[in-house]
Short mmCIF file of C-alpha atoms in Angstrom, two decimals:
data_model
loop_
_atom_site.label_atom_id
_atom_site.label_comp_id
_atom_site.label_asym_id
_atom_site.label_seq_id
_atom_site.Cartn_x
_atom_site.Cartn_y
_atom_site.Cartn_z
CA UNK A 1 2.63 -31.92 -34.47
CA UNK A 2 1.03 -29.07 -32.93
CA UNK A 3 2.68 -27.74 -29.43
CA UNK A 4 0.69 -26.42 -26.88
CA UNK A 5 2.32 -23.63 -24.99
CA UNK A 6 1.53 -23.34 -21.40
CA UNK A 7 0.39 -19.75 -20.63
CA UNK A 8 1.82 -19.19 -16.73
CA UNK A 9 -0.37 -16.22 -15.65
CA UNK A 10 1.20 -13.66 -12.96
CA UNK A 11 -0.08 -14.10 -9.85
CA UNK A 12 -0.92 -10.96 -7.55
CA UNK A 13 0.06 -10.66 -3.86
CA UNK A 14 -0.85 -7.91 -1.19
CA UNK A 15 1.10 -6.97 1.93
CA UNK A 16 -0.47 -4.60 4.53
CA UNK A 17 2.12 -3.60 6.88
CA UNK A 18 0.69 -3.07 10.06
CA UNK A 19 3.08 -2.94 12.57
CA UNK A 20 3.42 0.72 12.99
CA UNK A 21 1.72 1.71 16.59
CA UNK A 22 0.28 5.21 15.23
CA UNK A 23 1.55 8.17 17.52
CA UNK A 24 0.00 11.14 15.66
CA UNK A 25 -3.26 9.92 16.93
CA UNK A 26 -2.84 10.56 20.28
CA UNK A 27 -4.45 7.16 21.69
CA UNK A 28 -3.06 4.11 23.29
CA UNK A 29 -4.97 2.06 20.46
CA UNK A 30 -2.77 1.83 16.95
CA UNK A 31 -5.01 4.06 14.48
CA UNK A 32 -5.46 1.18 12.41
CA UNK A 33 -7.52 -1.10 15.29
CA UNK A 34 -9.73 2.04 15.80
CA UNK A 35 -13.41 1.19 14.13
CA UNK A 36 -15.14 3.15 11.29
CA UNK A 37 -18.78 2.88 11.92
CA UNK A 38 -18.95 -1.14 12.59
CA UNK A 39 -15.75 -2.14 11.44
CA UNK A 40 -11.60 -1.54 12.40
CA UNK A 41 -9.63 0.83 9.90
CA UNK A 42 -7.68 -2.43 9.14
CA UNK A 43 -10.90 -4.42 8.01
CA UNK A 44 -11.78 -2.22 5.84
CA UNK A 45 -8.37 -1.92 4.44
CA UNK A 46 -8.31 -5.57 4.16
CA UNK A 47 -11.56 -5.56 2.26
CA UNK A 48 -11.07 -3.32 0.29
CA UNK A 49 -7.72 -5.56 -1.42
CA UNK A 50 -9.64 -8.83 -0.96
CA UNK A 51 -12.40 -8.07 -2.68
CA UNK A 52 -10.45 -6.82 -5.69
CA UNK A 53 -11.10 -10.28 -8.09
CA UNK A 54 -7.47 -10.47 -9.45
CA UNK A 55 -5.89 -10.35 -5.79
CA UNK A 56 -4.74 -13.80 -5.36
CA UNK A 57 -3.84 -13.87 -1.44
CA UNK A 58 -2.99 -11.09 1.70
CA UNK A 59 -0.63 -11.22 3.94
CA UNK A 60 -0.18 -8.72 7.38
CA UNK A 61 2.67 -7.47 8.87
CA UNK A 62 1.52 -6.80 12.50
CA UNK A 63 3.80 -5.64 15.68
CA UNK A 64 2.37 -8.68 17.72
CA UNK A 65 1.27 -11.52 15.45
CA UNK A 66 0.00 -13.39 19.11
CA UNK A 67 -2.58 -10.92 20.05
CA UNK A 68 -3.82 -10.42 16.47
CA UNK A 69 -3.10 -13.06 14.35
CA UNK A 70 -6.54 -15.31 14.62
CA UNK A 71 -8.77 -12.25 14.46
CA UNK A 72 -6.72 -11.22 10.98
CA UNK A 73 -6.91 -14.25 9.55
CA UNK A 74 -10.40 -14.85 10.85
CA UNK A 75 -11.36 -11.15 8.09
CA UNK A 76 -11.11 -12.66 4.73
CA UNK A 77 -10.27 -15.83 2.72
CA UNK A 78 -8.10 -14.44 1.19
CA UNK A 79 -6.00 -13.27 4.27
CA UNK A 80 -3.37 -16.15 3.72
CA UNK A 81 -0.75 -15.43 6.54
CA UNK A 82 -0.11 -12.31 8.98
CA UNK A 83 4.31 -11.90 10.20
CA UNK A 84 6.35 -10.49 12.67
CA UNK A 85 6.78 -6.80 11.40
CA UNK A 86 10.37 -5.00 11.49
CA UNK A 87 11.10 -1.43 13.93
CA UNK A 88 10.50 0.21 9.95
CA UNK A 89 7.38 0.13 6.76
CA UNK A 90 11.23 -1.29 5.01
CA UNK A 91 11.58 -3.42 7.31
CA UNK A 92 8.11 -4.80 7.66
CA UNK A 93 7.69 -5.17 4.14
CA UNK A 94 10.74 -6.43 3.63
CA UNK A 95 10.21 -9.23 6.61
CA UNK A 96 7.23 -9.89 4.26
CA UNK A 97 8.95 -10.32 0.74
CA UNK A 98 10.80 -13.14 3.14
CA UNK A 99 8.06 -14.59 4.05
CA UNK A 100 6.11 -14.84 1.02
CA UNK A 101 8.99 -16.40 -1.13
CA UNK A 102 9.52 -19.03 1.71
CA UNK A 103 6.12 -19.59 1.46
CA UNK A 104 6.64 -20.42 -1.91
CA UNK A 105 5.53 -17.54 -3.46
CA UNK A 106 7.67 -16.41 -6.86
CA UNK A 107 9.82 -13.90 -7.39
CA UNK A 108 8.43 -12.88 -10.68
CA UNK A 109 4.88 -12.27 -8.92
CA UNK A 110 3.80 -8.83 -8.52
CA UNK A 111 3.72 -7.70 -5.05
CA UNK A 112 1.04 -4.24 -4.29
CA UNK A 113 1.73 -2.83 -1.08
CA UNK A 114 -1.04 -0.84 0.81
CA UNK A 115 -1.14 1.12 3.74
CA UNK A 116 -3.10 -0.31 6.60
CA UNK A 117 -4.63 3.40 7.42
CA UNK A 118 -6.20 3.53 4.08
CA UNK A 119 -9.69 2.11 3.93
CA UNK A 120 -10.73 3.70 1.01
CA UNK A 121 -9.19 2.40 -1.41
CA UNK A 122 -11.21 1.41 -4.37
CA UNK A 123 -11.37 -1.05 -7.13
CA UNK A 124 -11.01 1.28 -9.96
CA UNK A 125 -7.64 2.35 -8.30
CA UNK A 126 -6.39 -1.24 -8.08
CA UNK A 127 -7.85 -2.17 -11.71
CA UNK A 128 -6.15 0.92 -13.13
CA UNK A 129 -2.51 -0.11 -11.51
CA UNK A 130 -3.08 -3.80 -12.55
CA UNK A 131 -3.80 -3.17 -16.39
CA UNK A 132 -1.18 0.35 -16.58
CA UNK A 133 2.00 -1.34 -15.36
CA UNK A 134 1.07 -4.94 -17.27
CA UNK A 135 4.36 -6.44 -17.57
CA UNK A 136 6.54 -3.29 -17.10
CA UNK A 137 9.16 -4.20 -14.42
CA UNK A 138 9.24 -0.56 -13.63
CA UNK A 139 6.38 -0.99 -11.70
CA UNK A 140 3.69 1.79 -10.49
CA UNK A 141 2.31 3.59 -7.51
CA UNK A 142 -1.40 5.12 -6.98
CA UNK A 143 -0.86 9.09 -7.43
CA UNK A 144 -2.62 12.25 -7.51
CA UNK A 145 -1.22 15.34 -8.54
CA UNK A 146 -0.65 18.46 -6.68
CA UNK A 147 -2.89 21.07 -6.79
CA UNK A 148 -2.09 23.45 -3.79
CA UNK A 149 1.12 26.09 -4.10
CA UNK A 150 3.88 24.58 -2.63
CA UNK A 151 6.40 26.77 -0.17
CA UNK A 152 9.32 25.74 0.90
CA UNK A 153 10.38 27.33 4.69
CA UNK A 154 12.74 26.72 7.26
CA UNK A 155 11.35 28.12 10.83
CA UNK A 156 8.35 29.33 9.56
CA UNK A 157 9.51 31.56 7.51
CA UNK A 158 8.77 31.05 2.95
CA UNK A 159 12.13 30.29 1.54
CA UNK A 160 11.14 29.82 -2.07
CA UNK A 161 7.70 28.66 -3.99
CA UNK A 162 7.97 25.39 -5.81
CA UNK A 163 7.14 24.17 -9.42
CA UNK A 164 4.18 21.82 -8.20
CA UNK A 165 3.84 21.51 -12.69
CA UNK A 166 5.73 17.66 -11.88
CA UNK A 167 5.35 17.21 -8.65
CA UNK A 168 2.86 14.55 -7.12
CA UNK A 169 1.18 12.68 -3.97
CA UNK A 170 2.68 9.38 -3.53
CA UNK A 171 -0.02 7.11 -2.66
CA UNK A 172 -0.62 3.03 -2.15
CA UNK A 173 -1.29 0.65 -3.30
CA UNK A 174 2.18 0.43 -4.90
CA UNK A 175 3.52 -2.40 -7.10
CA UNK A 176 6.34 -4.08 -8.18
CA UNK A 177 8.10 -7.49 -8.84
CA UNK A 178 8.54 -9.26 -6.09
CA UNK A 179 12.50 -10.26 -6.41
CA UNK A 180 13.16 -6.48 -7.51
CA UNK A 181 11.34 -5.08 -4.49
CA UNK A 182 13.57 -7.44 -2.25
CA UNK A 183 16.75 -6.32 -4.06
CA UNK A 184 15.97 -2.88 -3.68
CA UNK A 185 14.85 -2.69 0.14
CA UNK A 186 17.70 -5.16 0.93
CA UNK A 187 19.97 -2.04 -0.72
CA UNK A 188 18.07 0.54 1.13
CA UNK A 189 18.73 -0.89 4.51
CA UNK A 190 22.36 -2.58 3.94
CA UNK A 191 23.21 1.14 3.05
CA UNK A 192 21.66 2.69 5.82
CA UNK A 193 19.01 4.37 3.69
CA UNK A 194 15.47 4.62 5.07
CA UNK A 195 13.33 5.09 1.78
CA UNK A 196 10.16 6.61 2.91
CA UNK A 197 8.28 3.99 0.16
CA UNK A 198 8.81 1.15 -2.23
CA UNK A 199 8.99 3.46 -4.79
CA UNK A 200 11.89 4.92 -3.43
CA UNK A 201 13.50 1.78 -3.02
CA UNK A 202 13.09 1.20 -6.30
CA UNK A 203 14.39 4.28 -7.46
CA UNK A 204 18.05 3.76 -6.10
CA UNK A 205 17.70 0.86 -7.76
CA UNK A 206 17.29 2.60 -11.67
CA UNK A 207 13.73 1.94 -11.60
CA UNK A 208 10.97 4.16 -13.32
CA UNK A 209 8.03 3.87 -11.79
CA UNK A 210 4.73 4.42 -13.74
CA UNK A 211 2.36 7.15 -12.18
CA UNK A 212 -1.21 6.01 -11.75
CA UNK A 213 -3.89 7.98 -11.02
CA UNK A 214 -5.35 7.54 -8.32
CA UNK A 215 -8.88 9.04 -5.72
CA UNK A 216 -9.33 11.89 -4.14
CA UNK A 217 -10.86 9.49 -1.20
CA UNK A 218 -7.76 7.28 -0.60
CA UNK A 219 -6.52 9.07 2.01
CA UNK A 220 -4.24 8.27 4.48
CA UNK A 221 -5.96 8.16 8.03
CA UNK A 222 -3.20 10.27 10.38
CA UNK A 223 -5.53 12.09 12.47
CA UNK A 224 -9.01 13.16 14.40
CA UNK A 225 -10.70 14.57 11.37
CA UNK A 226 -9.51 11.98 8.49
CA UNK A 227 -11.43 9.57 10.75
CA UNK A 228 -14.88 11.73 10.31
CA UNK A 229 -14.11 11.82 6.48
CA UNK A 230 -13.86 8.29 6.25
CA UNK A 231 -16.89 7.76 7.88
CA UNK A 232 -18.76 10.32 5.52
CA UNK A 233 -17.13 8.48 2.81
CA UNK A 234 -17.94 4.96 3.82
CA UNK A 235 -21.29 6.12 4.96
CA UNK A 236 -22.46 7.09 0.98
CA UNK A 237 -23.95 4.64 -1.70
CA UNK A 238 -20.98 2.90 -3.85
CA UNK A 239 -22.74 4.51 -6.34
CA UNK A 240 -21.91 8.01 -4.69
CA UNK A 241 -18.40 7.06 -4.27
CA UNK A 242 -17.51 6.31 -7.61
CA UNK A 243 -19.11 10.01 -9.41
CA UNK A 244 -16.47 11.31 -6.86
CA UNK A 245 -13.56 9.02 -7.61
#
């Protein structure tokens, strides 16, 4: 008799932590609730996942889930559920893991975390993450490589120049099992550790994550003048866009 074998496809999950209440900006808004042309940073963010065809559902980690939760969830479809974020990105992401498994999300999903203050993200960039890692529990981040000399000082003052031939820009989105992601940030903290990503995380762990290249445009929106870019960016033809990316 011939035995069908149920194929169980991976599903995909996104978490946007966006709890964080931007200082280097200046304002009393967070930077990610200040608007590029007609939109928030944080829509576009949101879009930008969403729209990506193998995303299966978003969830937001927000410092006040009361004042924003509706207007989140109100964004996309695929916007599934917005949580309480933590006092760090671990923490918040972490306090999403949580949230997703009691949800009943598995552990053997893949999990791509993305920066709320980076709206121009593209498809490519997601595609390319998606289809490089495939099954590798390793996981992958979004890179670019270094091109500038890199100095390293203390006070001002050069102390050495430094190889830049292996060094690269850690960017998002950046994904990994969700169970392993857990284990790891669950480490971090119960050590006292603050990784400064997931990768991170999952480097204390024995993890190898893959290197994926990533654009030129997905920058993260810290200040005054990344705002202007983004608008110049949004503002071209996709067509435009994607000669540059």
């Amino acid at each position: 008799m011939l035995r069908l074998l149920r194929v169980v496809m991976p599903k995909y999950w996104g978490i946007i932590p966006a709890a964080g209440v931007g200082r280097r900006m200046g304002g009393p808004v967070p930077k990610q609730f200040l608007k590029i042309k007609d939109k928030t940073i944080i829509e576009w963010t949101i879009l930008a996942l969403a729209q990506h065809e193998r995303i299966d559902g978003l969830y937001i980690g927000l410092e006040k889930t009361d004042q924003y939760g509706d207007w989140i969830r109100s964004i996309h479809p695929k916007v599934l559920g917005v949580y309480k974020g933590g006092e760090t990105r671990s923490e918040t992401v972490l306090n999403g893991i949580s949230y997703l498994i009691g949800n009943g999300c598995s552990e053997d999903d893949w999990l791509l975390v993305h920066d709320a203050n980076r709206p121009l993200l593209t498809l490519k960039e997601i595609t390319r993450l998606i289809e490089t890692v495939g099954d590798d529990e390793n996981g992958g981040i979004v890179s670019l490589p270094v091109f500038d000399t890199l100095k390293s000082g203390t006070d001002g003052i050069i102390n050495s120049t430094v190889n830049r031939e292996h060094c690269f820009r850690a960017l998002t989105p950046q994904m990994f099992k969700l169970g392993l992601l857990h284990k790891a940030l669950l480490q971090c903290i119960n050590q006292g550790f603050m990784a400064t990503d997931e990768s991170q995380a999952m480097e204390r762990l024995g993890h190898h994550p893959k290197l994926i290249p990533g654009s030129v445009t997905n920058i993260k929106i810290t200040a005054p003048s990344d705002l202007r870019f983004a608008e110049a960016v949004i503002g071209l033809e996709q067509t435009d866009v994607d000669q540059i990316n």
